[in-house]
PDB file of C-alpha atoms in Angstrom:
ATOM      1  CA  MET A   1      15.895 -13.279  -3.645  1.00 83.00           C
ATOM      2  CA  PHE A   2      12.528 -12.888  -1.959  1.00 90.00           C
ATOM      3  CA  SER A   3       9.465 -14.880  -2.949  1.00 93.00           C
ATOM      4  CA  ILE A   4       6.219 -13.340  -4.138  1.00 95.00           C
ATOM      5  CA  LYS A   5       4.562 -14.660  -0.969  1.00 95.00           C
ATOM      6  CA  TYR A   6       7.123 -12.909   1.228  1.00 96.00           C
ATOM      7  CA  ILE A   7       6.738  -9.606  -0.628  1.00 97.00           C
ATOM      8  CA  THR A   8       2.935  -9.902  -0.465  1.00 98.00           C
ATOM      9  CA  GLN A   9       3.146 -10.424   3.309  1.00 98.00           C
ATOM     10  CA  LYS A  10       5.275  -7.269   3.647  1.00 98.00           C
ATOM     11  CA  ILE A  11       2.792  -5.261   1.549  1.00 99.00           C
ATOM     12  CA  VAL A  12      -0.215  -6.568   3.510  1.00 98.00           C
ATOM     13  CA  LYS A  13       1.527  -5.797   6.818  1.00 99.00           C
ATOM     14  CA  PHE A  14       2.213  -2.234   5.640  1.00 99.00           C
ATOM     15  CA  ARG A  15      -1.434  -1.846   4.599  1.00 98.00           C
ATOM     16  CA  ASP A  16      -2.877  -3.380   7.759  1.00 99.00           C
ATOM     17  CA  GLU A  17      -0.721  -1.233  10.063  1.00 99.00           C
ATOM     18  CA  ARG A  18      -2.424   1.782   8.484  1.00 98.00           C
ATOM     19  CA  ASP A  19      -5.942   0.293   8.635  1.00 99.00           C
ATOM     20  CA  TRP A  20      -6.375   0.596   4.859  1.00 98.00           C
ATOM     21  CA  LYS A  21      -7.820  -2.882   4.237  1.00 98.00           C
ATOM     22  CA  LYS A  22     -11.354  -1.451   4.351  1.00 98.00           C
ATOM     23  CA  TYR A  23     -10.544   0.508   1.180  1.00 98.00           C
ATOM     24  CA  HIS A  24      -8.939  -2.412  -0.612  1.00 98.00           C
ATOM     25  CA  THR A  25     -11.918  -4.062  -2.263  1.00 98.00           C
ATOM     26  CA  PRO A  26     -11.248  -5.932  -5.508  1.00 99.00           C
ATOM     27  CA  LYS A  27     -12.883  -3.131  -7.536  1.00 99.00           C
ATOM     28  CA  ASN A  28     -10.902  -0.385  -5.791  1.00 99.00           C
ATOM     29  CA  LEU A  29      -7.650  -2.299  -6.146  1.00 99.00           C
ATOM     30  CA  ALA A  30      -8.287  -2.914  -9.857  1.00 99.00           C
ATOM     31  CA  ILE A  31      -9.037   0.785 -10.386  1.00 99.00           C
ATOM     32  CA  SER A  32      -5.902   1.762  -8.445  1.00 98.00           C
ATOM     33  CA  LEU A  33      -3.871  -0.654 -10.544  1.00 98.00           C
ATOM     34  CA  ILE A  34      -5.093   0.984 -13.765  1.00 98.00           C
ATOM     35  CA  ILE A  35      -4.327   4.453 -12.359  1.00 98.00           C
ATOM     36  CA  GLU A  36      -0.777   3.388 -11.491  1.00 98.00           C
ATOM     37  CA  ILE A  37      -0.314   1.870 -14.956  1.00 98.00           C
ATOM     38  CA  GLY A  38      -1.383   5.238 -16.383  1.00 98.00           C
ATOM     39  CA  GLU A  39       1.197   7.005 -14.225  1.00 98.00           C
ATOM     40  CA  LEU A  40       3.839   4.587 -15.499  1.00 98.00           C
ATOM     41  CA  PHE A  41       2.787   5.215 -19.107  1.00 98.00           C
ATOM     42  CA  GLU A  42       3.243   8.965 -18.646  1.00 98.00           C
ATOM     43  CA  HIS A  43       6.994   8.326 -18.612  1.00 97.00           C
ATOM     44  CA  PHE A  44       6.772   6.791 -22.100  1.00 98.00           C
ATOM     45  CA  GLN A  45       4.111   8.909 -23.761  1.00 97.00           C
ATOM     46  CA  TRP A  46       5.231  10.630 -26.962  1.00 98.00           C
ATOM     47  CA  LYS A  47       8.789   9.288 -26.655  1.00 98.00           C
ATOM     48  CA  THR A  48      10.745   6.988 -28.914  1.00 98.00           C
ATOM     49  CA  ASP A  49      12.357   3.845 -27.532  1.00 98.00           C
ATOM     50  CA  ASP A  50      15.737   5.569 -27.814  1.00 98.00           C
ATOM     51  CA  GLU A  51      14.500   8.541 -25.775  1.00 98.00           C
ATOM     52  CA  ILE A  52      13.154   6.210 -23.091  1.00 97.00           C
ATOM     53  CA  LEU A  53      16.436   4.320 -22.909  1.00 98.00           C
ATOM     54  CA  GLN A  54      18.227   7.654 -22.627  1.00 97.00           C
ATOM     55  CA  ASP A  55      15.861   8.712 -19.814  1.00 96.00           C
ATOM     56  CA  VAL A  56      16.711   5.687 -17.672  1.00 97.00           C
ATOM     57  CA  LYS A  57      20.383   6.627 -17.790  1.00 98.00           C
ATOM     58  CA  ASN A  58      19.379   9.550 -15.582  1.00 98.00           C
ATOM     59  CA  PRO A  59      19.241   8.135 -12.017  1.00 98.00           C
ATOM     60  CA  GLU A  60      16.353  10.413 -11.004  1.00 98.00           C
ATOM     61  CA  LYS A  61      14.225   9.436 -14.030  1.00 98.00           C
ATOM     62  CA  LYS A  62      15.086   5.771 -13.530  1.00 98.00           C
ATOM     63  CA  GLU A  63      13.966   5.961  -9.904  1.00 98.00           C
ATOM     64  CA  GLN A  64      10.674   7.617 -10.911  1.00 98.00           C
ATOM     65  CA  ILE A  65       9.962   4.805 -13.380  1.00 98.00           C
ATOM     66  CA  ALA A  66      11.008   2.192 -10.810  1.00 98.00           C
ATOM     67  CA  ASP A  67       8.622   3.755  -8.273  1.00 99.00           C
ATOM     68  CA  GLU A  68       5.720   3.535 -10.737  1.00 98.00           C
ATOM     69  CA  LEU A  69       6.575  -0.075 -11.582  1.00 98.00           C
ATOM     70  CA  ALA A  70       6.658  -0.825  -7.855  1.00 99.00           C
ATOM     71  CA  ASP A  71       3.217   0.770  -7.415  1.00 99.00           C
ATOM     72  CA  VAL A  72       1.864  -1.414 -10.242  1.00 99.00           C
ATOM     73  CA  ALA A  73       3.372  -4.504  -8.616  1.00 98.00           C
ATOM     74  CA  ILE A  74       2.068  -3.574  -5.161  1.00 99.00           C
ATOM     75  CA  TYR A  75      -1.511  -3.213  -6.389  1.00 99.00           C
ATOM     76  CA  THR A  76      -1.174  -6.422  -8.419  1.00 99.00           C
ATOM     77  CA  PHE A  77      -0.006  -8.310  -5.332  1.00 98.00           C
ATOM     78  CA  LEU A  78      -2.771  -6.799  -3.180  1.00 99.00           C
ATOM     79  CA  LEU A  79      -5.467  -7.629  -5.734  1.00 99.00           C
ATOM     80  CA  ALA A  80      -4.270 -11.217  -6.058  1.00 98.00           C
ATOM     81  CA  ASN A  81      -4.167 -11.517  -2.262  1.00 98.00           C
ATOM     82  CA  GLU A  82      -7.687 -10.105  -1.896  1.00 98.00           C
ATOM     83  CA  LEU A  83      -9.019 -12.559  -4.501  1.00 98.00           C
ATOM     84  CA  GLY A  84      -7.241 -15.525  -2.910  1.00 98.00           C
ATOM     85  CA  ILE A  85      -4.990 -16.026  -5.934  1.00 98.00           C
ATOM     86  CA  ASP A  86      -1.544 -17.464  -5.322  1.00 96.00           C
ATOM     87  CA  LEU A  87       0.295 -15.158  -7.715  1.00 96.00           C
ATOM     88  CA  GLU A  88       3.476 -17.220  -7.759  1.00 95.00           C
ATOM     89  CA  ASP A  89       1.516 -20.327  -8.739  1.00 97.00           C
ATOM     90  CA  ALA A  90      -0.614 -18.376 -11.242  1.00 98.00           C
ATOM     91  CA  ILE A  91       2.483 -16.993 -12.987  1.00 97.00           C
ATOM     92  CA  LEU A  92       4.141 -20.407 -13.220  1.00 97.00           C
ATOM     93  CA  ARG A  93       0.922 -22.005 -14.542  1.00 98.00           C
ATOM     94  CA  LYS A  94       0.501 -19.212 -17.103  1.00 98.00           C
ATOM     95  CA  LEU A  95       4.079 -19.687 -18.311  1.00 97.00           C
ATOM     96  CA  GLU A  96       3.330 -23.384 -18.861  1.00 97.00           C
ATOM     97  CA  LYS A  97       0.166 -22.504 -20.817  1.00 96.00           C
ATOM     98  CA  ASN A  98       2.155 -20.037 -22.906  1.00 94.00           C
ATOM     99  CA  LYS A  99       4.781 -22.702 -23.640  1.00 94.00           C
ATOM    100  CA  ARG A 100       2.031 -24.857 -25.159  1.00 92.00           C
ATOM    101  CA  LYS A 101       0.452 -21.937 -27.036  1.00 91.00           C
ATOM    102  CA  TYR A 102       3.763 -20.664 -28.341  1.00 91.00           C
ATOM    103  CA  PRO A 103       6.075 -23.614 -29.055  1.00 90.00           C
ATOM    104  CA  VAL A 104       9.598 -22.466 -29.865  1.00 91.00           C
ATOM    105  CA  GLU A 105       9.612 -24.196 -33.247  1.00 88.00           C
ATOM    106  CA  LEU A 106       6.576 -22.135 -34.357  1.00 87.00           C
ATOM    107  CA  VAL A 107       7.246 -18.754 -32.776  1.00 88.00           C
ATOM    108  CA  LYS A 108      10.959 -18.151 -32.622  1.00 90.00           C
ATOM    109  CA  GLY A 109      11.534 -14.700 -34.076  1.00 90.00           C
ATOM    110  CA  LYS A 110       7.816 -14.176 -34.835  1.00 85.00           C
ATOM    111  CA  PHE A 111       5.227 -11.952 -33.178  1.00 83.00           C
ATOM    112  CA  MET A 112       1.968 -13.553 -34.330  1.00 80.00           C
ATOM    113  CA  LYS A 113      -0.837 -14.457 -31.955  1.00 81.00           C
ATOM    114  CA  TYR A 114      -1.091 -18.183 -31.283  1.00 77.00           C
ATOM    115  CA  THR A 115      -4.333 -18.461 -33.309  1.00 78.00           C
ATOM    116  CA  GLU A 116      -2.527 -17.069 -36.362  1.00 81.00           C
ATOM    117  CA  LEU A 117       0.399 -19.427 -35.829  1.00 74.00           C
ATOM    118  CA  ARG A 118      -1.867 -22.459 -35.989  1.00 67.00           C
ATOM    119  CA  GLU A 119      -3.534 -21.170 -39.183  1.00 66.00           C
ATOM    120  CA  ASN A 120      -0.132 -20.681 -40.832  1.00 64.00           C
ATOM    121  CA  GLU A 121       0.998 -24.116 -39.653  1.00 61.00           C
ATOM    122  CA  TYR A 122      -1.955 -25.750 -41.425  1.00 50.00           C
ATOM    123  CA  ARG A 123      -1.447 -23.696 -44.606  1.00 50.00           C
ATOM    124  CA  GLY A 124       2.182 -24.723 -44.575  1.00 48.00           C
TER     125      GLY A 124
END
């Protein structure tokens, strides 16, 4: 398995070989990320979960969705790189924060936001 750092290096190399860095400002990367998320969402718009799961059984549809997910990841990695954020470290730190916000004994099988969980805990 490749690390996030390794994949980021491959993406940056691809970009730099094409002299595209000048276009990759934080604002432009964030906008591009949102555009790619929109393109991903087009595959789900107006469909039920069952229809989506049926779609991904079709290899061509599955590849289209995978391509959009890859575009989202690529722009995420580029934006993090441009902002000097170690994405691997940020993800691991965020998971630790989420563990504290959402302790298993309070959230298992529930979908409430952590602020609601604490309120319910105090009401008992």
